[in-house]
Coordinates of C-alpha atoms in Angstrom, one line a residue:
M215 CA 18.3 5.0 -37.7
N216 CA 21.7 4.8 -35.6
N217 CA 22.3 4.7 -31.7
E218 CA 23.4 8.5 -32.0
S219 CA 19.7 9.0 -32.8
G220 CA 18.7 6.2 -30.6
G221 CA 19.9 8.5 -27.3
R222 CA 17.8 11.0 -28.6
T223 CA 15.0 9.5 -29.0
G224 CA 15.2 8.8 -26.1
V225 CA 16.0 11.4 -24.3
F226 CA 13.0 12.6 -26.3
V227 CA 10.7 10.6 -24.8
V228 CA 11.8 11.5 -21.4
L229 CA 10.5 15.1 -22.0
L230 CA 8.2 14.3 -23.4
G231 CA 7.6 11.3 -20.3
A232 CA 8.0 14.8 -17.9
G233 CA 5.5 17.5 -20.1
I234 CA 2.6 14.7 -19.6
V235 CA 3.0 15.1 -16.0
V236 CA 3.9 18.2 -15.1
A237 CA 0.2 19.5 -17.8
T238 CA -1.4 16.5 -15.1
L239 CA -0.3 18.6 -12.3
V240 CA -0.9 22.7 -13.6
V241 CA -4.1 21.0 -15.3
G242 CA -5.7 19.9 -11.8
A243 CA -4.7 22.6 -9.8
A244 CA -6.0 25.6 -12.4
L245 CA -9.6 23.5 -13.0
A246 CA -10.2 22.0 -9.2
P247 CA -13.0 23.4 -7.6
D248 CA -12.7 26.0 -5.0
I249 CA -13.5 24.2 -1.9
G250 CA -13.8 27.2 1.0
V251 CA -16.5 28.1 1.0
S252 CA -17.3 30.9 3.7
A253 CA -19.7 31.8 5.9
A254 CA -20.2 35.1 4.9
S255 CA -21.2 34.0 1.4
F256 CA -24.6 33.3 2.4
G257 CA -25.6 36.4 3.5
G258 CA -25.8 35.0 6.9
A259 CA -27.2 32.3 5.8
A260 CA -24.7 29.5 7.8
P261 CA -25.0 31.6 11.3
E262 CA -21.6 32.0 13.2
N263 CA -19.4 29.4 14.7
Q264 CA -16.0 28.0 16.2
T265 CA -14.9 24.8 15.1
L266 CA -12.7 23.1 17.5
V267 CA -10.3 21.3 15.3
G268 CA -7.4 18.0 16.1
S269 CA -5.3 17.7 13.1
Q270 CA -3.3 14.3 12.7
G271 CA -0.3 16.1 10.3
G272 CA 1.4 14.7 7.2
G273 CA 4.5 14.7 6.1
P274 CA 5.1 10.2 5.7
G275 CA 3.3 8.1 7.2
L276 CA 1.0 11.0 8.3
H277 CA 2.9 11.5 11.9
S278 CA 4.6 15.1 11.0
Y279 CA 3.4 18.9 11.9
G280 CA 0.5 17.9 14.3
S281 CA -1.9 21.3 16.1
V282 CA -5.3 21.8 17.2
Y283 CA -6.0 24.7 16.6
L284 CA -9.6 26.8 17.0
V285 CA -11.8 28.1 13.3
S286 CA -12.9 31.5 14.7
N287 CA -16.3 31.4 10.9
D288 CA -13.2 32.0 8.2
T289 CA -9.8 32.2 10.5
V290 CA -8.1 30.5 12.7
S291 CA -8.0 32.0 16.6
W292 CA -5.1 29.7 17.7
R293 CA -3.0 26.6 17.0
L294 CA -0.6 24.8 19.2
S295 CA 2.2 22.6 16.5
D296 CA 4.0 20.7 20.0
S297 CA 3.0 17.5 18.9
N298 CA 3.8 15.1 15.8
S299 CA -0.1 14.1 15.5
Y300 CA -3.5 15.1 17.2
F301 CA -6.4 14.0 17.6
D302 CA -9.5 13.7 19.7
V303 CA -10.5 17.3 20.7
T304 CA -12.9 18.3 23.5
R305 CA -13.8 21.7 24.7
L306 CA -14.3 20.8 28.4
R307 CA -16.3 22.9 31.2
D308 CA -13.0 25.4 32.4
G309 CA -12.4 26.2 29.1
R310 CA -9.4 24.2 28.1
I311 CA -9.2 20.9 25.3
L312 CA -8.4 17.6 25.6
A313 CA -6.9 16.1 23.3
V314 CA -5.3 12.5 22.4
F315 CA -2.1 12.6 21.1
A316 CA 1.4 10.8 19.9
D317 CA 4.8 12.2 20.0
G318 CA 7.8 10.4 19.4
G319 CA 11.3 11.6 21.6
Y320 CA 10.0 10.4 25.5
D321 CA 13.5 8.7 27.5
D322 CA 10.8 6.9 30.1
C323 CA 9.6 4.1 27.2
G324 CA 8.8 1.2 30.2
P325 CA 9.9 -1.6 28.0
Y326 CA 10.8 -0.3 25.5
A327 CA 14.1 1.3 23.5
A328 CA 14.6 4.7 23.6
P329 CA 13.4 6.6 22.4
C330 CA 10.8 5.6 21.8
S331 CA 6.7 7.3 20.9
R332 CA 4.8 7.7 23.8
T333 CA 0.0 8.4 23.3
G334 CA -2.4 9.5 25.2
Y335 CA -4.2 13.3 26.6
R336 CA -2.9 16.7 27.1
I337 CA -5.2 19.6 28.6
V338 CA -4.6 21.8 26.6
D339 CA -4.6 25.6 27.4
P340 CA -6.2 27.9 25.1
E341 CA -5.3 31.4 27.2
H342 CA -2.3 30.8 28.5
E343 CA 0.1 33.0 29.6
G344 CA 2.2 33.3 26.2
G345 CA -0.2 31.8 24.2
P346 CA -1.9 27.9 24.0
A347 CA 0.7 25.4 26.1
T348 CA -0.1 22.0 26.9
V349 CA -0.5 21.9 30.6
E350 CA -1.0 18.1 31.3
E351 CA -0.1 14.6 29.9
W352 CA -0.8 11.6 31.2
S353 CA 0.2 9.2 28.1
F354 CA 2.4 5.7 27.9
P355 CA 4.7 4.0 25.5
V356 CA 4.3 2.1 23.0
R357 CA 6.5 0.0 20.0
T358 CA 5.6 1.5 16.7
V359 CA 3.8 4.9 16.4
R360 CA 2.3 4.1 13.3
N361 CA -1.5 2.6 14.6
S362 CA -0.8 2.4 17.4
E363 CA -2.2 5.8 19.2
V364 CA -4.6 6.3 21.0
H365 CA -7.5 8.1 19.5
D366 CA -10.1 9.6 21.5
V367 CA -10.7 10.4 25.6
E368 CA -13.9 10.7 26.8
P369 CA -13.5 12.9 30.3
L370 CA -17.0 11.0 33.3
D371 CA -18.9 13.0 35.5
S372 CA -16.8 10.7 37.7
G373 CA -13.8 11.9 37.2
E374 CA -12.1 9.3 35.1
M375 CA -11.0 9.1 31.9
L376 CA -12.3 6.8 29.3
V377 CA -9.6 6.4 27.4
A378 CA -9.3 3.9 23.2
D379 CA -6.7 2.4 23.7
M380 CA -5.5 0.7 20.0
E381 CA -1.7 -0.5 21.6
H382 CA -3.3 -3.4 23.9
E383 CA -7.3 -3.2 22.1
R384 CA -9.5 -3.2 24.8
V385 CA -11.6 0.3 26.6
F386 CA -10.1 1.3 30.2
T387 CA -10.8 4.4 32.9
V388 CA -8.0 6.3 34.6
R389 CA -8.3 7.9 37.3
D390 CA -4.6 9.8 38.7
G391 CA -2.5 7.7 36.8
E392 CA -3.8 4.4 37.8
V393 CA -6.8 2.1 35.4
T394 CA -9.6 2.1 38.0
W395 CA -11.6 -0.2 35.1
Q396 CA -10.7 -2.1 31.2
W397 CA -13.1 -3.9 28.3
N398 CA -10.1 -6.3 26.6
A399 CA -10.8 -6.5 22.6
S400 CA -9.2 -10.3 23.6
S401 CA -13.3 -10.9 25.9
Y402 CA -15.0 -11.0 22.7
Y403 CA -12.9 -11.7 19.4
D404 CA -10.1 -13.7 18.6
A405 CA -7.1 -12.3 19.2
P406 CA -3.5 -12.8 18.6
A407 CA -0.3 -13.5 20.4
D408 CA 1.1 -9.9 21.5
P409 CA -1.4 -7.7 19.7
T410 CA 1.4 -5.0 19.8
K411 CA 2.2 -6.5 17.0
V412 CA 0.0 -6.5 14.9
D413 CA -2.7 -3.8 13.2
W414 CA -4.8 -6.6 14.9
L415 CA -8.8 -4.4 15.4
H416 CA -7.0 -1.2 15.7
I417 CA -9.5 0.2 18.3
N418 CA -10.0 4.4 17.3
D419 CA -13.3 5.4 19.2
V420 CA -15.4 5.4 22.2
D421 CA -18.5 7.2 23.5
V422 CA -21.2 7.3 26.4
I423 CA -24.3 7.1 25.8
G424 CA -25.6 6.0 28.9
E425 CA -24.5 5.0 32.4
N426 CA -21.8 2.2 32.3
R427 CA -22.7 2.4 28.6
Y428 CA -20.1 2.4 25.9
L429 CA -19.8 2.5 22.3
V430 CA -17.5 1.1 20.4
S431 CA -15.7 1.2 17.1
V432 CA -14.2 -0.9 16.4
R433 CA -12.2 -0.2 12.4
N434 CA -11.0 -3.4 11.5
A435 CA -13.5 -5.6 11.8
N436 CA -15.6 -2.6 10.1
Q437 CA -18.2 -2.9 13.3
L438 CA -19.8 -0.8 16.4
L439 CA -20.2 -2.6 19.9
V440 CA -22.4 -1.5 22.4
V441 CA -20.2 -2.6 25.6
E442 CA -21.8 -2.3 29.4
R443 CA -19.7 -2.1 32.5
G444 CA -19.5 -5.6 34.2
S445 CA -21.8 -7.2 30.6
G446 CA -19.2 -6.5 28.4
V447 CA -21.2 -6.5 24.4
V448 CA -24.8 -5.9 24.6
D449 CA -25.4 -5.3 20.9
V450 CA -23.4 -4.9 17.4
I451 CA -23.9 -2.9 14.4
N452 CA -22.8 -4.6 11.2
E453 CA -22.8 -8.7 12.4
D454 CA -21.0 -11.1 11.8
T455 CA -22.6 -13.5 8.9
D456 CA -20.3 -14.8 7.3
G457 CA -18.1 -16.0 10.0
D458 CA -14.9 -13.9 8.3
G459 CA -14.8 -12.0 12.1
T460 CA -15.8 -9.1 10.6
G461 CA -19.6 -7.3 9.5
D462 CA -20.7 -6.0 5.8
P463 CA -17.3 -4.1 4.3
T464 CA -20.5 -2.7 1.9
L465 CA -22.8 -1.1 5.5
L466 CA -19.5 0.2 7.6
R467 CA -15.8 0.0 6.2
H468 CA -13.4 1.1 8.5
Q469 CA -15.4 3.8 9.9
H470 CA -14.5 6.0 12.2
N471 CA -16.8 8.6 15.2
P472 CA -19.6 7.3 15.1
Q473 CA -22.4 9.5 17.3
W474 CA -25.4 8.0 19.6
L475 CA -28.0 9.3 17.7
G476 CA -30.4 7.7 20.3
E477 CA -31.7 4.3 20.3
G478 CA -31.8 2.3 17.1
A479 CA -29.9 5.3 15.1
V480 CA -26.7 6.2 15.0
L481 CA -24.6 8.4 12.3
V482 CA -21.1 7.1 11.2
A483 CA -17.8 8.3 9.4
D484 CA -17.9 5.5 7.2
S485 CA -13.9 6.4 5.8
G486 CA -13.0 3.2 3.2
N487 CA -16.2 3.4 2.1
H488 CA -15.8 7.6 1.3
R489 CA -18.9 8.7 3.5
I490 CA -20.7 9.6 5.9
V491 CA -23.8 7.6 6.9
E492 CA -27.3 7.5 9.3
L493 CA -27.3 3.8 10.0
H494 CA -31.5 3.0 11.4
E495 CA -32.5 -0.4 12.8
N496 CA -35.3 -1.5 12.1
E497 CA -37.9 -3.6 13.3
S498 CA -36.2 -6.3 12.0
G499 CA -33.1 -5.5 14.2
V500 CA -31.0 -5.6 11.1
W501 CA -29.1 -1.7 10.8
E502 CA -29.2 -0.2 7.2
V503 CA -28.5 3.2 5.5
A504 CA -30.9 5.4 6.4
W505 CA -28.8 9.1 5.3
T506 CA -25.5 9.9 3.4
V507 CA -23.3 12.4 1.8
E508 CA -21.0 11.2 -0.5
S509 CA -19.4 13.9 -2.2
A510 CA -20.7 18.1 -1.2
S511 CA -18.8 21.1 -3.3
G512 CA -18.0 19.2 -6.7
V513 CA -15.1 17.4 -4.3
D514 CA -16.1 13.4 -3.8
L515 CA -15.6 12.4 0.2
L516 CA -12.2 10.7 0.7
W517 CA -11.2 9.1 3.2
P518 CA -13.8 10.7 5.7
R519 CA -12.9 10.7 10.0
D520 CA -15.7 12.8 11.3
A521 CA -19.4 13.8 11.2
D522 CA -21.4 15.4 13.4
R523 CA -25.2 15.7 13.5
L524 CA -25.4 19.6 15.3
P525 CA -28.9 21.1 16.7
N526 CA -30.3 22.5 13.2
G527 CA -30.3 19.1 11.7
N528 CA -26.9 20.4 9.5
T529 CA -23.5 18.1 9.9
L530 CA -19.6 18.9 10.8
V531 CA -17.7 16.8 8.3
T532 CA -13.6 16.4 8.7
D533 CA -12.9 15.0 5.2
S534 CA -9.6 13.8 6.2
A535 CA -7.9 13.2 2.9
N536 CA -9.0 15.7 1.1
R537 CA -7.4 17.9 3.5
R538 CA -11.0 20.1 4.8
I539 CA -13.4 20.8 7.3
L540 CA -17.4 21.7 6.4
E541 CA -21.1 21.8 7.6
V542 CA -23.4 19.9 4.8
N543 CA -27.8 20.7 5.6
R544 CA -30.0 17.6 5.1
T545 CA -29.6 17.8 1.4
G546 CA -26.0 17.7 1.5
S547 CA -25.7 20.7 0.1
A548 CA -21.7 22.4 1.8
I549 CA -23.5 25.5 3.7
W550 CA -19.3 26.8 5.5
S551 CA -16.7 24.8 4.2
R552 CA -12.8 25.2 5.4
E553 CA -9.2 23.9 3.6
T554 CA -6.8 22.8 6.2
D555 CA -2.8 23.4 5.8
Y556 CA -2.7 19.3 6.7
I557 CA -4.2 15.8 7.6
P558 CA -7.3 16.7 10.1
Y559 CA -8.3 13.7 12.2
E560 CA -12.2 14.9 13.7
A561 CA -13.9 18.5 14.2
D562 CA -16.5 19.4 16.9
R563 CA -18.4 22.6 17.0
L564 CA -18.7 24.5 19.8
P565 CA -19.8 25.2 22.2
V566 CA -22.3 21.9 21.8
G567 CA -19.2 19.3 21.2
E568 CA -20.7 15.6 20.2
L569 CA -24.2 15.6 21.7
V570 CA -25.5 12.3 22.2
G571 CA -29.4 12.8 20.8
A572 CA -29.6 15.4 18.9
P573 CA -31.3 15.2 15.4
R574 CA -32.1 12.0 12.9
S575 CA -33.0 11.5 9.6
D576 CA -36.2 11.2 8.7
G577 CA -35.5 9.8 5.2
S578 CA -37.2 12.1 3.9
E579 CA -34.6 14.2 2.9
I580 CA -32.3 13.9 -0.4
V581 CA -29.0 11.5 -0.2
A582 CA -26.4 13.1 -2.2
T583 CA -23.9 10.2 -3.9
G584 CA -20.3 11.1 -5.7
T585 CA -18.6 8.8 -8.0
I586 CA -18.1 5.1 -8.3
D587 CA -14.6 3.3 -7.4
V588 CA -12.4 2.7 -10.7
P589 CA -10.6 -1.2 -9.6
V590 CA -7.3 -0.6 -8.9
V591 CA -6.6 2.8 -9.5
S592 CA -9.3 3.9 -6.3
P593 CA -7.9 1.1 -4.2
L594 CA -4.3 3.0 -5.2
L595 CA -5.6 6.8 -4.5
T596 CA -6.5 6.3 -1.2
T597 CA -3.4 4.6 -0.1
L598 CA -1.1 7.2 -1.4
R599 CA -3.8 10.2 0.6
S600 CA -3.9 7.6 3.9
S601 CA 1.0 8.1 3.9
Y602 CA 0.8 11.7 2.3
P603 CA -1.5 14.6 1.9
L604 CA -2.1 15.0 -1.4
P605 CA -4.1 18.2 -2.9
Y606 CA -7.9 17.4 -2.6
W607 CA -8.4 17.7 -6.4
F608 CA -5.6 14.5 -6.8
T609 CA -8.6 11.7 -8.1
E610 CA -8.4 8.6 -10.0
G611 CA -7.8 10.3 -13.7
Y612 CA -4.9 12.8 -12.7
L613 CA -3.8 9.2 -11.0
V614 CA -3.8 7.8 -14.4
S615 CA -2.1 10.1 -16.5
I616 CA 0.9 10.8 -13.9
L617 CA 2.0 6.9 -13.8
F618 CA 1.2 7.1 -17.6
G619 CA 3.8 10.1 -17.7
L620 CA 6.1 8.3 -15.0
G621 CA 5.9 5.1 -17.5
T622 CA 6.6 7.5 -20.7
M623 CA 9.7 8.6 -18.8
G624 CA 10.9 5.4 -17.8
V625 CA 10.7 3.4 -21.7
G626 CA 12.7 7.1 -22.1
V627 CA 15.6 5.6 -19.5
G628 CA 15.8 2.9 -21.0
L629 CA 16.0 4.0 -24.8
F630 CA 18.3 6.3 -23.4
V631 CA 20.4 3.4 -21.3
R632 CA 20.0 1.1 -24.2
D633 CA 20.9 3.2 -26.8
V634 CA 24.5 4.6 -25.1
V635 CA 25.4 1.2 -23.4
S636 CA 25.9 0.3 -27.2
W637 CA 26.7 3.0 -28.6
S638 CA 30.2 3.1 -26.1
P639 CA 31.8 0.6 -28.0
R640 CA 31.8 1.3 -31.3
R641 CA 33.0 5.0 -30.4
R642 CA 35.6 3.3 -29.4
E643 CA 37.0 1.5 -32.3

């Protein structure tokens, strides 16, 4: 075979690889299960609902196209898209929305160069003249929008706001722009020299579970802490037993948005393990799995970041990387589901929101399980999903096929370049 035919071989191999990539995408989209489950499809079994959603957004790093919106049954009633990202959302007693956000383009940057990003909370009025609008904001500048955002703010009866601060790894209260109390994670964990320069603990949630008593999610430690004002840490869920500074990753891994069901019971979006899990404390003080769901409607959960137990015993799940919000019953079956445009962070079912003391599992329900992780491929897929909103049906098998196709294209390009380079001098002769 001469060099000219070798060049044609390279072109053929490139086209073959491209065909594999295209065929994979076409077949995947064609065979994808429908993840949208309308309430009407159950003949009234699922009641009418309103679901408030905080959307982190999409694009590189998932810091574009953030929004807050209300889903009434199966349609969006209103939407506000005025920030790079939104996170936790709570409807206040006056009907306005407390929305946690991170946004760029600010000139008031404190110690950082302008323009900079700021994070904090906004008050959104969905009935504002002219449409939903931000009517109040409290925020502070951060070094970078990635891994520095406030993810959760809770209103207190005192009029203060309770804030989970990832930038400085602390929990604090603020009133009229002034910090009135704070707990620093460095009082419990060994801190780096400057927590703002590394993704140290990634504190991503705080909830009121009693008077001056807060449940704090420390994502990178795989732990939930109970913190009391004046006393500090009084309890730990998933304690460090081997001295590495983190809890058991098979119990919790990079969790989000825990819901306190009462003494000895908590519901958690176990994000890194791609499941929703309810943990109960046994008589020995050890926390164990009492209920879990790992898939619904034929699709495994992927990086879920919120789970709320509803008064009827069902669970509202924010399945972030699959871009869907769904309600599952006690056996893990989806009775309502809606696909989202971008990556959702958190959802509340109105009017109840997230309840403290919601129904707990008695351990007798069927446990829904998903597939087993594939070494190397599953972590790679999770990394890709955390940086870009891939289609929900894009599983490990499709990723392997795409990588094989791209590799084939690379081989073809190499053959073509080699043969063209070696052929050119001969043609000049």
